[in-house]
Coordinates of C-alpha atoms in Angstrom, one line a residue:
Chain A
X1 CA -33.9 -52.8 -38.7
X2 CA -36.0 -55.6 -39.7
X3 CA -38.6 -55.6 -36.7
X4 CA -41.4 -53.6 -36.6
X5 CA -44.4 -54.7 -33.1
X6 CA -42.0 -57.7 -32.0
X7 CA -42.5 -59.5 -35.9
X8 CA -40.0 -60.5 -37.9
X9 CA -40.1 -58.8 -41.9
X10 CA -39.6 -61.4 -44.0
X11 CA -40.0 -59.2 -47.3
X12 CA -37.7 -56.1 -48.8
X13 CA -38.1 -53.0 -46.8
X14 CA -36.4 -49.4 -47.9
X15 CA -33.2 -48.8 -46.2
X16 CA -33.0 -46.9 -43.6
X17 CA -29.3 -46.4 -43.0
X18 CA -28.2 -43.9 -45.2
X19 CA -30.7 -40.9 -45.9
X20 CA -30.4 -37.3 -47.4
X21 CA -27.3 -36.7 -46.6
X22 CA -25.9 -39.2 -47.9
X23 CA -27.7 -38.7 -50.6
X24 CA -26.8 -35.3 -50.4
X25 CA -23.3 -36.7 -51.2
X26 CA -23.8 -38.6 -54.4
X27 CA -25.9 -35.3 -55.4
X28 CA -23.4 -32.4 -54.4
X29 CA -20.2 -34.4 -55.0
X30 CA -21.2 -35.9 -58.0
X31 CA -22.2 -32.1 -59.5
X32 CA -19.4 -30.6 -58.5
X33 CA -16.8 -33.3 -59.5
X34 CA -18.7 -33.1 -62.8
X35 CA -18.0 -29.2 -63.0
X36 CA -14.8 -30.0 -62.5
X37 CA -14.2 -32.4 -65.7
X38 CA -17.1 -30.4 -68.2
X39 CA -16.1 -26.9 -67.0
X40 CA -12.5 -28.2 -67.8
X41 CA -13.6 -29.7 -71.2
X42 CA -15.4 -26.5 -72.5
X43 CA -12.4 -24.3 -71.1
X44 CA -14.2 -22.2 -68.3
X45 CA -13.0 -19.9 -66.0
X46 CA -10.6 -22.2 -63.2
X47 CA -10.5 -20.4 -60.5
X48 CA -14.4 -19.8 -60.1
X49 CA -15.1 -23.3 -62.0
X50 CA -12.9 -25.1 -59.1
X51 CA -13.9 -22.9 -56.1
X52 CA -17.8 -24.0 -56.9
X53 CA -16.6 -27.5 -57.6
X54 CA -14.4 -27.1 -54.4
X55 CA -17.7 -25.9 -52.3
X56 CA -20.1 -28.8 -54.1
X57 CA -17.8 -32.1 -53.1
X58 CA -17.0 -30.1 -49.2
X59 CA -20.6 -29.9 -49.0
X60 CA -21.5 -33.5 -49.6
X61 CA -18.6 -34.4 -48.1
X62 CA -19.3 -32.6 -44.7
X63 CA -23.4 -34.0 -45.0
X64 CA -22.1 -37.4 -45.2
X65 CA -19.7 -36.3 -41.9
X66 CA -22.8 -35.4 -39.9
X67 CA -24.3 -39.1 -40.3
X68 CA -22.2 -41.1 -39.6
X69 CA -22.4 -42.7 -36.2
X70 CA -18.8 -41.7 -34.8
X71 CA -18.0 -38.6 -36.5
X72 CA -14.5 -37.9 -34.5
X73 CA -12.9 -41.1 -36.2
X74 CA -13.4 -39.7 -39.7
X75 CA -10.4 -40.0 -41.1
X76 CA -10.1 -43.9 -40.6
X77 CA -12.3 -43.8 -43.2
X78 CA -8.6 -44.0 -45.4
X79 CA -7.9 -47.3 -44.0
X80 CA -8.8 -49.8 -46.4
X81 CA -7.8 -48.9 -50.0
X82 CA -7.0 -52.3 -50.9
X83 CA -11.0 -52.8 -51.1
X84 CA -13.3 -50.7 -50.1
X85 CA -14.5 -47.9 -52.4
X86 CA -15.3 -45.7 -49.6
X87 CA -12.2 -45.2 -48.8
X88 CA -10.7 -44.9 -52.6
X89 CA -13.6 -41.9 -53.1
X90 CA -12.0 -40.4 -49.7
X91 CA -8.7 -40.5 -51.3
X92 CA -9.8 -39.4 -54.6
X93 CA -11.7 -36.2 -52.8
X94 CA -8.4 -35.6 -51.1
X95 CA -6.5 -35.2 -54.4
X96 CA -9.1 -33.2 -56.0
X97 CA -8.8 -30.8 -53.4
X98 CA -4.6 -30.8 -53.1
X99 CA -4.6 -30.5 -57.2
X100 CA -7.8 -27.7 -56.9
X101 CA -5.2 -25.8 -54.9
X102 CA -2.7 -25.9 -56.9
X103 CA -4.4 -24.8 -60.0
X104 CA -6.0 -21.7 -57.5
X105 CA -2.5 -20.5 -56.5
X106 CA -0.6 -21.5 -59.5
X107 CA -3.1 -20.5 -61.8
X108 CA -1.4 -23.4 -64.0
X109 CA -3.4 -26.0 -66.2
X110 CA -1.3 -29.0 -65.2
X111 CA -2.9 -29.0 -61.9
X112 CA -6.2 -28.6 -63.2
X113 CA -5.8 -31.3 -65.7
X114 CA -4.8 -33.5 -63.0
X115 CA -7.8 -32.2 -60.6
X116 CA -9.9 -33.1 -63.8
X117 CA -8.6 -36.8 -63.8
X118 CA -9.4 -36.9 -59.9
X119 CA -12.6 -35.6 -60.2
X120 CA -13.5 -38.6 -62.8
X121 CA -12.3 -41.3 -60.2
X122 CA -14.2 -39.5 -57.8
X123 CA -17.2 -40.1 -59.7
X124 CA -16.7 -43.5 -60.2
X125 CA -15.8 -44.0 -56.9
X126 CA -19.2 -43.2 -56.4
X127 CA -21.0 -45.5 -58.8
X128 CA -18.6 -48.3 -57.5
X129 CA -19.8 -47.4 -53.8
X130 CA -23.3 -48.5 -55.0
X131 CA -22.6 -51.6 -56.9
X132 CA -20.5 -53.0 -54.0
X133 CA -23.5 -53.0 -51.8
X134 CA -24.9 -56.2 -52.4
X135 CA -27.3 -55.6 -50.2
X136 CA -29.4 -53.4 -52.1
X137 CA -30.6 -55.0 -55.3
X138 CA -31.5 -51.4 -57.4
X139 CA -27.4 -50.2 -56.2
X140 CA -25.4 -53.5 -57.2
X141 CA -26.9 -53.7 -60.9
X142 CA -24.2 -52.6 -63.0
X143 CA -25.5 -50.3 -65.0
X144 CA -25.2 -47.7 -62.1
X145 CA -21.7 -47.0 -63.0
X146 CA -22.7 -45.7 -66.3
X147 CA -26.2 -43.8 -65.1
X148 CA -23.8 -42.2 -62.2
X149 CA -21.3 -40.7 -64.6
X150 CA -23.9 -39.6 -66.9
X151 CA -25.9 -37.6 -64.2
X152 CA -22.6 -36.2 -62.8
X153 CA -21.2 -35.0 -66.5
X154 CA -25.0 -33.8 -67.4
X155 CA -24.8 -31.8 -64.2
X156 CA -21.7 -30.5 -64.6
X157 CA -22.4 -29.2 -68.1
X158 CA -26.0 -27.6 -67.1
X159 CA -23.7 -25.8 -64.1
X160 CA -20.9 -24.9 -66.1
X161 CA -24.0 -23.0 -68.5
X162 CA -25.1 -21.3 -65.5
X163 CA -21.9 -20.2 -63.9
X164 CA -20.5 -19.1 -67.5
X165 CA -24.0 -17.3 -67.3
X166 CA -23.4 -15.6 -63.3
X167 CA -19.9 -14.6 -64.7
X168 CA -20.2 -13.4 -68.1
X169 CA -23.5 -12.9 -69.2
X170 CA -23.3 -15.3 -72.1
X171 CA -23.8 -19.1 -72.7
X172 CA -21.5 -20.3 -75.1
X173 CA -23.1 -22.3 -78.0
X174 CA -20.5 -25.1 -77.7
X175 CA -21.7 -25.6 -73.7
X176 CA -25.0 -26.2 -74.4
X177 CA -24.8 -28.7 -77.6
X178 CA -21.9 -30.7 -75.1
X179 CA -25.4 -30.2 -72.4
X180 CA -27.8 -31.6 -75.3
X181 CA -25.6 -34.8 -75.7
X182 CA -25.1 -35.4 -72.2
X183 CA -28.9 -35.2 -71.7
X184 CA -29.4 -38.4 -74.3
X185 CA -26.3 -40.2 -72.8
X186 CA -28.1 -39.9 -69.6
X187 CA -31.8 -40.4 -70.4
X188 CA -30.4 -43.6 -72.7
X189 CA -28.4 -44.5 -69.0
X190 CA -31.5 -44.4 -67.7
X191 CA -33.6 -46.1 -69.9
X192 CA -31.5 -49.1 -70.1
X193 CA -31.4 -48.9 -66.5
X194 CA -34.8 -48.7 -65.8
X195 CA -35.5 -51.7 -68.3
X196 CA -32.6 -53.5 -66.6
X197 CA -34.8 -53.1 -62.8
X198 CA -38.3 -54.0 -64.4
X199 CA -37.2 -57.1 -65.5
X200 CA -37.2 -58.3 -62.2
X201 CA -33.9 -57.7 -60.8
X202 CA -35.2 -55.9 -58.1
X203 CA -37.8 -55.9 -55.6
X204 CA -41.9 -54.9 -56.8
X205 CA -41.7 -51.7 -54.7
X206 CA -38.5 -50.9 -56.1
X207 CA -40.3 -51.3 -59.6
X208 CA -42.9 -49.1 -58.7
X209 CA -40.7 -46.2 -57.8
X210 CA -38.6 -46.8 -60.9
X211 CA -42.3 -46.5 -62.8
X212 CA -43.7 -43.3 -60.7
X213 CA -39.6 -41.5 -61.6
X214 CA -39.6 -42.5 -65.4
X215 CA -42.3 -40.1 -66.9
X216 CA -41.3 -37.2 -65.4
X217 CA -37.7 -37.5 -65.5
X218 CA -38.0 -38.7 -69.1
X219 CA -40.2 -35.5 -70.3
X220 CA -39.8 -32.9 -67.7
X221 CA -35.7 -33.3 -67.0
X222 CA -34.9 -34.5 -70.4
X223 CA -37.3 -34.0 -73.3
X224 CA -38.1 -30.9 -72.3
X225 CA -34.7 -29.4 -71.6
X226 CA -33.4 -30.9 -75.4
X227 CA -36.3 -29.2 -76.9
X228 CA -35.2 -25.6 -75.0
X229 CA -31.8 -26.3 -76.4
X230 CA -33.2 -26.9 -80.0
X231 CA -35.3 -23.9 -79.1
X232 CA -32.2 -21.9 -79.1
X233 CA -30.9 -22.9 -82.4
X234 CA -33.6 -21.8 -83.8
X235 CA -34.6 -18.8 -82.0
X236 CA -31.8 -16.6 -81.0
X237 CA -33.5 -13.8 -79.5
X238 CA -34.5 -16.0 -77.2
X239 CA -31.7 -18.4 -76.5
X240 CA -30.0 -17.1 -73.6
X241 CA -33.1 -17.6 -71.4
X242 CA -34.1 -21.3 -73.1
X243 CA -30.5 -22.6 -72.6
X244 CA -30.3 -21.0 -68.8
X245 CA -33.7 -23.1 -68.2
X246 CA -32.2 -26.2 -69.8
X247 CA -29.5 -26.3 -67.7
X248 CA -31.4 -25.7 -64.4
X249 CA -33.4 -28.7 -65.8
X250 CA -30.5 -30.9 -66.5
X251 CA -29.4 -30.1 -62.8
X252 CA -32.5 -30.7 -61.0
X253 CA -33.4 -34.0 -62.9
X254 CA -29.6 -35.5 -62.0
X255 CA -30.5 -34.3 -58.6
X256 CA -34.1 -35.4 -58.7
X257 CA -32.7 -39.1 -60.1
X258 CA -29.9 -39.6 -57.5
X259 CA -32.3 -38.7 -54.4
X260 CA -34.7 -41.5 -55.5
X261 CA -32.0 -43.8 -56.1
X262 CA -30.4 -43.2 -52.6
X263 CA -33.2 -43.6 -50.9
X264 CA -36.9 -44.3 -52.3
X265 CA -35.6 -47.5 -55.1
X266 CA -32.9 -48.9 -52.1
X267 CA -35.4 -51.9 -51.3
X268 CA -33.4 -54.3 -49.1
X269 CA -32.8 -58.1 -50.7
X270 CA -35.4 -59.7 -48.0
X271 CA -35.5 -63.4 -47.7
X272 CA -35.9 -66.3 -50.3
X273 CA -37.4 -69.5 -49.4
X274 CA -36.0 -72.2 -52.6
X275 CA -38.3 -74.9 -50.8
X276 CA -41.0 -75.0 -47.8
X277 CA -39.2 -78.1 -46.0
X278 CA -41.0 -81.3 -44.6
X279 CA -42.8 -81.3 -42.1
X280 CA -43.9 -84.6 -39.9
X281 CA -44.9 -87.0 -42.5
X282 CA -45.8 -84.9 -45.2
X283 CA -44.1 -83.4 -48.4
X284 CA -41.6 -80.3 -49.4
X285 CA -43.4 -77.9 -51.1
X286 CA -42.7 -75.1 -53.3
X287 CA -40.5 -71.9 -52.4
X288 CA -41.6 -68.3 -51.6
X289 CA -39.7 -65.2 -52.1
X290 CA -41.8 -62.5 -50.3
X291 CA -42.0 -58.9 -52.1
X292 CA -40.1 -59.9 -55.2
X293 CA -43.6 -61.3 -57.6
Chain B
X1 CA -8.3 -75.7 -39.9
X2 CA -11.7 -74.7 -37.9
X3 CA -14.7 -73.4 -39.8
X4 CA -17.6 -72.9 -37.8
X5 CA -21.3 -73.0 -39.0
X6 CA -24.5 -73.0 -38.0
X7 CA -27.5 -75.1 -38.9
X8 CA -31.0 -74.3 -39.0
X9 CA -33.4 -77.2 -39.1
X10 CA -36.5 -75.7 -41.0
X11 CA -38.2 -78.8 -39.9
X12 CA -37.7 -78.4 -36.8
X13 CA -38.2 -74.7 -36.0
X14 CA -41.6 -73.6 -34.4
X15 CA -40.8 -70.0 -34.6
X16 CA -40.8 -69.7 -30.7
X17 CA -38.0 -66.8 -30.6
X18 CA -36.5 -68.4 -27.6
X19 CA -33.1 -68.3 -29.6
X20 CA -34.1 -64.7 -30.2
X21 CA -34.6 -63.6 -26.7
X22 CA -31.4 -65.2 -25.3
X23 CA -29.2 -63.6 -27.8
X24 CA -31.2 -60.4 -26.3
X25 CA -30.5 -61.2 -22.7
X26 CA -26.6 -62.7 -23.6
X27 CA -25.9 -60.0 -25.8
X28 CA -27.9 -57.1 -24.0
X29 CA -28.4 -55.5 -27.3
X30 CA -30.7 -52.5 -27.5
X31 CA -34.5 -52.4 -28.1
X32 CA -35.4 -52.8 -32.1
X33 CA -31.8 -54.4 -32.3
X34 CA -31.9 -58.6 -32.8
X35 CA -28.5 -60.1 -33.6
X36 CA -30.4 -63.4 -33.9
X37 CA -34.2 -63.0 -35.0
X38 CA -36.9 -65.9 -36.5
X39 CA -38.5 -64.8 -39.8
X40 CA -42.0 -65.9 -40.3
X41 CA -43.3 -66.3 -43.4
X42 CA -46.5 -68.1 -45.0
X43 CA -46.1 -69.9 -48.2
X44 CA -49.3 -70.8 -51.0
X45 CA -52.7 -69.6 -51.2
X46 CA -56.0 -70.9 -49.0
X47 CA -56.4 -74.1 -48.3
X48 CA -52.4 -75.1 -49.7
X49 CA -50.9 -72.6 -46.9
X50 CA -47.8 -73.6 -45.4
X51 CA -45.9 -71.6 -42.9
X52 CA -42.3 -71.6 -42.2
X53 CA -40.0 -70.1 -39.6
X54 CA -36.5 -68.8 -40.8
X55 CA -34.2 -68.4 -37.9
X56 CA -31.6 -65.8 -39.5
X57 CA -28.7 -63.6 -38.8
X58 CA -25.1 -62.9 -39.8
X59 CA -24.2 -65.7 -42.0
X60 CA -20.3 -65.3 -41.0
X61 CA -19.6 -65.7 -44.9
X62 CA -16.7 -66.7 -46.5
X63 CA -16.1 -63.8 -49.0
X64 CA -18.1 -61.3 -46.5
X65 CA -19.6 -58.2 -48.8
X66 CA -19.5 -56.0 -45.2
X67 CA -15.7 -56.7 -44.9
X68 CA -14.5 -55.9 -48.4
X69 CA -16.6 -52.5 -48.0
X70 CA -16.0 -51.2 -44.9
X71 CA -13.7 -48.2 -45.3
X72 CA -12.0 -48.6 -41.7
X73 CA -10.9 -52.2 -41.5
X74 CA -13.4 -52.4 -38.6
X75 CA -14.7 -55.4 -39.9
X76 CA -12.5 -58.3 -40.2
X77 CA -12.7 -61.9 -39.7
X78 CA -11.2 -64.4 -37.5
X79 CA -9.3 -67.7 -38.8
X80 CA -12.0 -70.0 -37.5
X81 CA -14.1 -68.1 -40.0
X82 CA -16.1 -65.6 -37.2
X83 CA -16.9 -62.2 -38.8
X84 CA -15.9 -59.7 -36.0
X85 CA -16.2 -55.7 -35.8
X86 CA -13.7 -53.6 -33.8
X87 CA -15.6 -51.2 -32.5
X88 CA -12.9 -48.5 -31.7
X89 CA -11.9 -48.6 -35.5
X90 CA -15.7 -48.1 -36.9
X91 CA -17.1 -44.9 -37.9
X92 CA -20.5 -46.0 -38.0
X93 CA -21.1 -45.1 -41.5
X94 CA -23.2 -47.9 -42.2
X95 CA -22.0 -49.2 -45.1
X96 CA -21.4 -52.9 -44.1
X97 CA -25.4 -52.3 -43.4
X98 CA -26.2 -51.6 -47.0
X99 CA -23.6 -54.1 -48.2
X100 CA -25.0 -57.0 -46.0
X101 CA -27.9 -59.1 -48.4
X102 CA -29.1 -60.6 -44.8
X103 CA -29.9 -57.5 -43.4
X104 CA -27.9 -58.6 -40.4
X105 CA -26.2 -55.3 -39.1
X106 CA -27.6 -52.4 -36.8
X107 CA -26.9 -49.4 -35.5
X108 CA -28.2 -47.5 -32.9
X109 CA -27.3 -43.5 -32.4
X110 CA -28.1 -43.0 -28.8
X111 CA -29.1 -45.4 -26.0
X112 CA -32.3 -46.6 -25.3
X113 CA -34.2 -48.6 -23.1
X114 CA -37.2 -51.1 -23.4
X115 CA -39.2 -48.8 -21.0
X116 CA -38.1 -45.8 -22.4
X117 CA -36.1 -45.6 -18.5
X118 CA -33.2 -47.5 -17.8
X119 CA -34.0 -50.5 -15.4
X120 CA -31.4 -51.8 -12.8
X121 CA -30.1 -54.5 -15.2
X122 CA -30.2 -52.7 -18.3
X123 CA -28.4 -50.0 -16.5
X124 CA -25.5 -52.4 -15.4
X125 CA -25.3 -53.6 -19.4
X126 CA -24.9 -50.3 -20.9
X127 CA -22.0 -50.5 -23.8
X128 CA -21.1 -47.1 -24.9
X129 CA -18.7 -48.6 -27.2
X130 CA -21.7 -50.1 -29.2
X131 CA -23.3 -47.1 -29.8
X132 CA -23.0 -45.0 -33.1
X133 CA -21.3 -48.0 -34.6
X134 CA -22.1 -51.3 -36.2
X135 CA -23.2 -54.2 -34.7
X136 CA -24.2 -58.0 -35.3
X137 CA -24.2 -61.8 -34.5
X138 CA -20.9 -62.5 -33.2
X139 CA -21.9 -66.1 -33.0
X140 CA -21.0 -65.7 -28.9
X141 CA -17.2 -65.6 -29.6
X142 CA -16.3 -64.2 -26.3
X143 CA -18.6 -67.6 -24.8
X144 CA -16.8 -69.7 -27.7
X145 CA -13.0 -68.3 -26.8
X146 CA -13.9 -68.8 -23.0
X147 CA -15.0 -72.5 -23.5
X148 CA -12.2 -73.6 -25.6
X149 CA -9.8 -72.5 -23.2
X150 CA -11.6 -74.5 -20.4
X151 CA -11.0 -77.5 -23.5
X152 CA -15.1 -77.5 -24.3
X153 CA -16.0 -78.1 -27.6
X154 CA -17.9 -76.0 -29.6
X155 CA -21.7 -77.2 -30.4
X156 CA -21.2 -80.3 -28.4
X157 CA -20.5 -78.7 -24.8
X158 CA -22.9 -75.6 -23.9
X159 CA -20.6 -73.3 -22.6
X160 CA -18.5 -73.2 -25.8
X161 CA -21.6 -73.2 -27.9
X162 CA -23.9 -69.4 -28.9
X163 CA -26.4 -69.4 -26.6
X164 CA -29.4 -69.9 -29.3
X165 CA -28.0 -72.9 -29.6
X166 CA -28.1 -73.7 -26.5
X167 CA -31.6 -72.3 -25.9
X168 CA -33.6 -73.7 -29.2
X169 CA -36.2 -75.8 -27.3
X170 CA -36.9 -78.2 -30.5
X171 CA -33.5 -78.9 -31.4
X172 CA -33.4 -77.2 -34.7
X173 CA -30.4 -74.9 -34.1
X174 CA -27.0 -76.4 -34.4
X175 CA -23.4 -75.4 -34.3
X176 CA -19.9 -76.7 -35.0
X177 CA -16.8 -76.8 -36.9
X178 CA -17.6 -77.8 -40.5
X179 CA -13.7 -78.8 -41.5
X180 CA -14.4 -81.5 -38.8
X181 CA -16.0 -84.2 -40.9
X182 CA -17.1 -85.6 -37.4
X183 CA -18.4 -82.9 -35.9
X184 CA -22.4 -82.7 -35.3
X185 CA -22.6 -79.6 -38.0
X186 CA -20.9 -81.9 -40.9
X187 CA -22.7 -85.3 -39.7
X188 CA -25.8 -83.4 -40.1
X189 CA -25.5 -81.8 -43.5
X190 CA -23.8 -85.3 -44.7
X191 CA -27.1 -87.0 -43.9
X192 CA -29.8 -84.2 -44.6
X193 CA -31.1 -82.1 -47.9
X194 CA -29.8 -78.3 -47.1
X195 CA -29.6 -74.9 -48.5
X196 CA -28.3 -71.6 -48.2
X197 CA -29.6 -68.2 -48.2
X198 CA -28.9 -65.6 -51.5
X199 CA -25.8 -68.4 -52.2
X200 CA -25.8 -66.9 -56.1
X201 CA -24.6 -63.6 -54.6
X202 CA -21.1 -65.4 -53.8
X203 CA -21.0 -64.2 -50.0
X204 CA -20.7 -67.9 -49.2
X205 CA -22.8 -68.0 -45.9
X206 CA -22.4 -70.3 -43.0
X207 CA -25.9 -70.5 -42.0
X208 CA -27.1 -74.0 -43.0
X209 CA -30.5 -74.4 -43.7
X210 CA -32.1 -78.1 -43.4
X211 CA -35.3 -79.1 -45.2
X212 CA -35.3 -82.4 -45.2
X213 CA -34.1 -86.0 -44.6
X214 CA -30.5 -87.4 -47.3
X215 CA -31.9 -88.9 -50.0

């Protein structure tokens, strides 16, 4: 809401509708739908590769259930495919699960291929759920979709690492160069996005959370997990434990990014003023748009 | 074909919230909750400081961002261009909120009261159908539908006309079909200097905003 003591806010405030759970959503369902398509990629076990993937998307899935206002009506939530990408992500969750559970009792990879291709419009799904909120300036720049699918596939391959780890005691080589890749197509995302936001398509205070994320997500959730992987190479004695940190890393930082993006960078558009109009005799003046210089 | 907009007359406005607290009263919406609200917002630097007073709510746009997103069809949108919200189809999940670049929606979880206890009349106004979902300017459709059925016209006769409209003690706020070249809305923006709000965001609003005389 835009009052706060009885006075109108002219300038951007942070949304307030949607808060960790739904970003709880974009976190849980983005990791496990990325599971899904980099566990499938590097061949991993299916059945424990889809249960986990199966348990990550339920769990956003069911934060997102607890806040919304009217939580019995859920499942009009399939109502409008012909626009709204709510409702295509719902449908695209649905067919992850149906072709999950088909790969789980037929233990067959046609299923799991096709739960793989579900899994990738379920990601995009949720990139295109930000962009279409025009409301938000930091959500509807496009360069979202492709810092979404990065963090989802950079998750994905940091927890197919450390369920390949859980299971089997190893972490194959293969994995964790596919992880090393996917952390410079997401730190790249980033940086373009990042650049994209300072130039002033978003509000200052969105700007200044962009600013306080970008070291540490640059060298602590990036740099610093490519330089384990490297570490690895070259030292194999040690490799098991550098690549298991890496991949914690890669997971926390595409956690880390999409909980800022939910909710600290999701400055409202505020008001814009082009001109101050004329008042009894005198002149127009010059605009104002409050919070954006 | 009817299109109806509202105009703002920046000139006009003295940022008195009258329009603000008869949408409250008309509308019984909750505490924190203002369907129709007047931003105020000072312009320059000492001694060039201007200020300026924004009435602003749903813009009842022609390509609506809340209606394309909304996942339930909830939000739709009436021939004579009124953005509406069925609240037995709406899950409240907010989205239309986030979508909205005129932060024009609300939602309240659980129903409150000014006094934190329920007077008499706020008692007799409680909508349980308005709570947990999305809510917003209806531009007083209910008032609008009643009038024209009586044969009022809208912005011209008060009771087919949104009670800001009807309560904007300086004249600025006007109403009326726009596809009416004769109408008070189109004479109005055919004689003055206007603008819209966030226009380069394609929502096409119908808030009109007047700054100053045709040139």
């Amino acid at each position: 809401m835009s009052v706060i003591a009885g006075r109108a806010v002219s300038g951007p405030r942070q949304q307030a509708n949607w808060d960790w759970r739904a970003a709880c959503n974009f976190i849980a369902g983005g990791a496990g739908a990325g599971l899904l398509i980099v566990g499938d990629i590097a061949g991993s076990a299916p059945r424990p590769t889809v249960l986990l993937a199966g348990a990550l998307i339920g769990f956003g899935l069911a934060c997102v259930w607890l806040e919304i206002g009217r939580p019995w009506r859920a499942l009009n939530v399939f109502l409008h495919l012909r626009t709204s990408w709510m409702t295509r992500e719902a449908v695209a969750a649905v067919l992850v699960y149906a072709f999950c559970g088909g790969a789980v009792l037929l233990g067959s990879p046609v299923p799991l291929r096709a739960a793989t291709l579900a899994a990738v419009a379920f990601v995009y799904c949720q990139a295109r759920i930000l962009t279409a909120s025009r409301g938000i300036p930091a959500w509807r720049e496009p360069l979202v979709v492709p810092l979404i699918l990065a963090t989802s596939l950079t998750e994905g391959a940091g927890l197919t690492l450390l369920l390949s780890f859980t299971l089997a005691r190893a972490v194959p080589a293969s994995a964790a160069w596919m992880l090393f890749g996917l952390l410079a197509a997401r730190w790249l995302s980033w940086r373009l996005y990042a650049a994209r936001l300072n130039s002033g398509t978003v509000p200052v205070k969105a700007r200044a959370v962009v600013d306080a994320l970008d070291r540490p997500l640059s060298l602590a959730f990036h740099g610093l997990p490519a330089a384990l992987i490297l570490a690895a190479a070259v030292l194999p004695e040690a490799a098991g434990a550098a690549v298991l940190a890496a991949a914690l890393l890669a997971v926390a930082g595409g956690w880390l990014l999409k909980s800022r993006l939910v909710t600290r960078m999701a400055f409202t558009q505020g008001v814009v003023l082009p001109i101050t109009p004329v008042r009894g005799g005198g002149l127009s003046g010059p605009g104002a748009r409050p919070g954006w210089q | 074909m009817t299109r109806y907009a509202m105009i703002a007359d920046l000139r006009r406005c003295v940022g008195c919230q009258t329009c603000t607290a008869a949408c409250k009263e008309a509308n019984a919406t909750p505490p924190g909750v203002q369907w129709r609200r007047v931003l105020d917002i000072e312009v320059g630097e000492y001694p060039a400081v201007r200020r300026v007073f924004i009435p602003t709510g749903c813009q009842h746009c022609d390509q609506p961002p809340c209606m394309e997103v909304c996942p339930t069809r909830a939000t739709g949108k009436r021939a004579d261009g009124i953005v509406t919200i069925d609240y037995e189809l709406c899950i409240g999940c907010s989205y239309c909120a986030l979508a909205c670049p005129y932060d024009a929606r609300f939602k309240v979880d659980t129903v409150e009261f000014a006094y934190g206890v329920a007077l008499d009349s706020e008692q007799a106004r409680i909508d349980e159908k308005r709570v947990g979902v999305a809510t917003k300017c209806t531009f007083c459709a209910d008032r609008l539908d009643a009038g024209l059925a009586t044969g009022k016209v809208p912005g011209v006769d008060p009771e087919a006309t949104p009670v800001c409209v009807n309560s904007c003690i300086a004249g600025a706020l006007h109403f009326g079909d726009l596809d009416d070249p004769e109408s008070p809305v189109s004479l109005l923006l055919a004689s003055n200097e206007w603008f819209r709000m966030h226009e380069e965001l394609g929502t096409g609003p119908n808030i009109y905003y007047l700054w100053d005389k045709g040139r």
